[in-house]
Tab-separated table of C-alpha atoms in Angstrom:
chain	number	residue	atom	x	y	z
A	1	MET	CA	45.083	121.232	101.479
A	2	GLN	CA	48.019	123.612	101.352
A	3	LYS	CA	51.568	122.323	101.733
A	4	THR	CA	53.531	123.443	104.819
A	5	LEU	CA	57.251	123.574	105.501
A	6	SER	CA	59.172	122.281	108.491
A	7	GLY	CA	59.719	124.756	111.306
A	8	ASP	CA	63.335	125.397	110.301
A	9	ALA	CA	62.499	125.941	106.628
A	10	ALA	CA	59.560	128.187	107.481
A	11	GLU	CA	61.764	130.229	109.834
A	12	GLU	CA	64.476	130.556	107.178
A	13	THR	CA	61.896	131.808	104.684
A	14	ALA	CA	60.546	134.379	107.155
A	15	ILE	CA	64.071	135.597	107.953
A	16	ALA	CA	64.737	135.910	104.213
A	17	VAL	CA	61.637	138.107	103.966
A	18	LEU	CA	62.980	140.367	106.724
A	19	GLY	CA	66.345	140.547	104.977
A	20	TRP	CA	64.613	141.561	101.767
A	21	LEU	CA	62.503	144.149	103.581
A	22	ALA	CA	65.654	145.622	105.133
A	23	GLY	CA	66.878	146.370	101.611
A	24	GLU	CA	63.554	147.901	100.581
A	25	PRO	CA	63.060	150.982	102.797
A	26	ASP	CA	59.584	151.807	101.448
A	27	MET	CA	58.371	148.248	101.986
A	28	LEU	CA	59.956	148.058	105.424
A	29	GLY	CA	58.262	151.318	106.351
A	30	ARG	CA	54.935	149.940	105.153
A	31	PHE	CA	55.435	146.739	107.160
A	32	LEU	CA	56.340	148.671	110.319
A	33	ALA	CA	53.381	151.008	109.888
A	34	LEU	CA	50.927	148.161	109.395
A	35	THR	CA	52.234	146.079	112.295
A	36	GLY	CA	53.116	148.792	114.790
A	37	VAL	CA	56.542	147.224	115.327
A	38	GLU	CA	59.306	149.729	116.008
A	39	PRO	CA	62.606	149.335	114.109
A	40	GLN	CA	64.516	148.685	117.359
A	41	GLN	CA	62.125	145.809	118.181
A	42	LEU	CA	62.952	143.806	115.050
A	43	ARG	CA	65.903	141.871	116.479
A	44	ASP	CA	63.967	140.727	119.563
A	45	ALA	CA	60.846	139.960	117.526
A	46	MET	CA	62.703	137.429	115.364
A	47	GLY	CA	62.282	134.824	118.113
A	48	SER	CA	58.515	135.145	118.044
A	49	PRO	CA	56.535	132.711	115.873
A	50	ALA	CA	53.739	135.308	115.707
A	51	PHE	CA	56.172	137.880	114.286
A	52	LEU	CA	57.557	135.403	111.751
A	53	GLY	CA	54.026	134.560	110.698
A	54	GLY	CA	53.301	138.275	110.408
A	55	LEU	CA	56.247	138.756	108.049
A	56	LEU	CA	54.909	136.036	105.806
A	57	ASP	CA	51.336	137.259	106.130
A	58	PHE	CA	52.494	140.700	105.005
A	59	LEU	CA	53.602	139.209	101.694
A	60	MET	CA	50.680	136.850	101.321
A	61	GLN	CA	48.195	139.703	101.654
A	62	HIS	CA	49.792	141.739	98.848
A	63	GLU	CA	50.603	139.780	95.698
A	64	PRO	CA	52.853	142.460	94.140
A	65	SER	CA	55.040	142.355	97.267
A	66	LEU	CA	55.093	138.560	97.208
A	67	LEU	CA	56.152	138.549	93.566
A	68	ALA	CA	58.795	141.231	94.161
A	69	PHE	CA	60.273	139.205	97.033
A	70	SER	CA	60.163	136.014	94.975
A	71	GLU	CA	61.933	137.628	92.042
A	72	ALA	CA	64.577	139.302	94.198
A	73	SER	CA	65.319	136.231	96.319
A	74	GLY	CA	64.733	133.401	93.870
A	75	THR	CA	62.175	131.943	96.283
A	76	LYS	CA	59.066	130.471	94.699
A	77	PRO	CA	55.764	132.042	95.816
A	78	GLU	CA	54.633	128.516	96.685
A	79	THR	CA	57.489	128.248	99.188
A	80	VAL	CA	56.387	131.476	100.868
A	81	ALA	CA	52.809	130.166	100.951
A	82	ALA	CA	53.978	126.903	102.541
A	83	ALA	CA	56.000	128.780	105.184
A	84	TRP	CA	52.998	131.025	105.835
A	85	ALA	CA	50.796	127.947	106.298
A	86	HIS	CA	53.245	126.706	108.956
A	87	TYR	CA	52.590	129.794	111.106
A	88	VAL	CA	49.062	130.868	110.237
A	89	LYS	CA	46.073	128.745	111.147
A	90	PRO	CA	43.415	128.194	108.454
A	91	GLY	CA	40.510	130.630	108.435
A	92	LEU	CA	36.827	129.814	108.263
A	93	ASP	CA	36.789	130.227	104.485
A	94	SER	CA	39.709	127.831	103.927
A	95	GLY	CA	37.653	124.644	103.821
A	96	GLU	CA	40.216	123.075	106.180
A	97	ILE	CA	38.266	123.401	109.402
């Protein structure tokens, strides 16, 4: 079973991901293109658990991005995975259902 973080810690991790993306224009563009979120919607979206989960899912689905974020922020990949698990429900292949 995968470790999860508290709501506050998971939210802080997701916000750190957005902060990192803001400094990486190519990555931010990729995130916006994949999600369909418009740049002006980002501030309002921060209150949405689904959006926060999407930020974390973006990293979890692309290991090079996860590792780049982890290196730049000093956040362990395991911490991102635990925050992601807070927001994203286990899938059928997880063995947790």
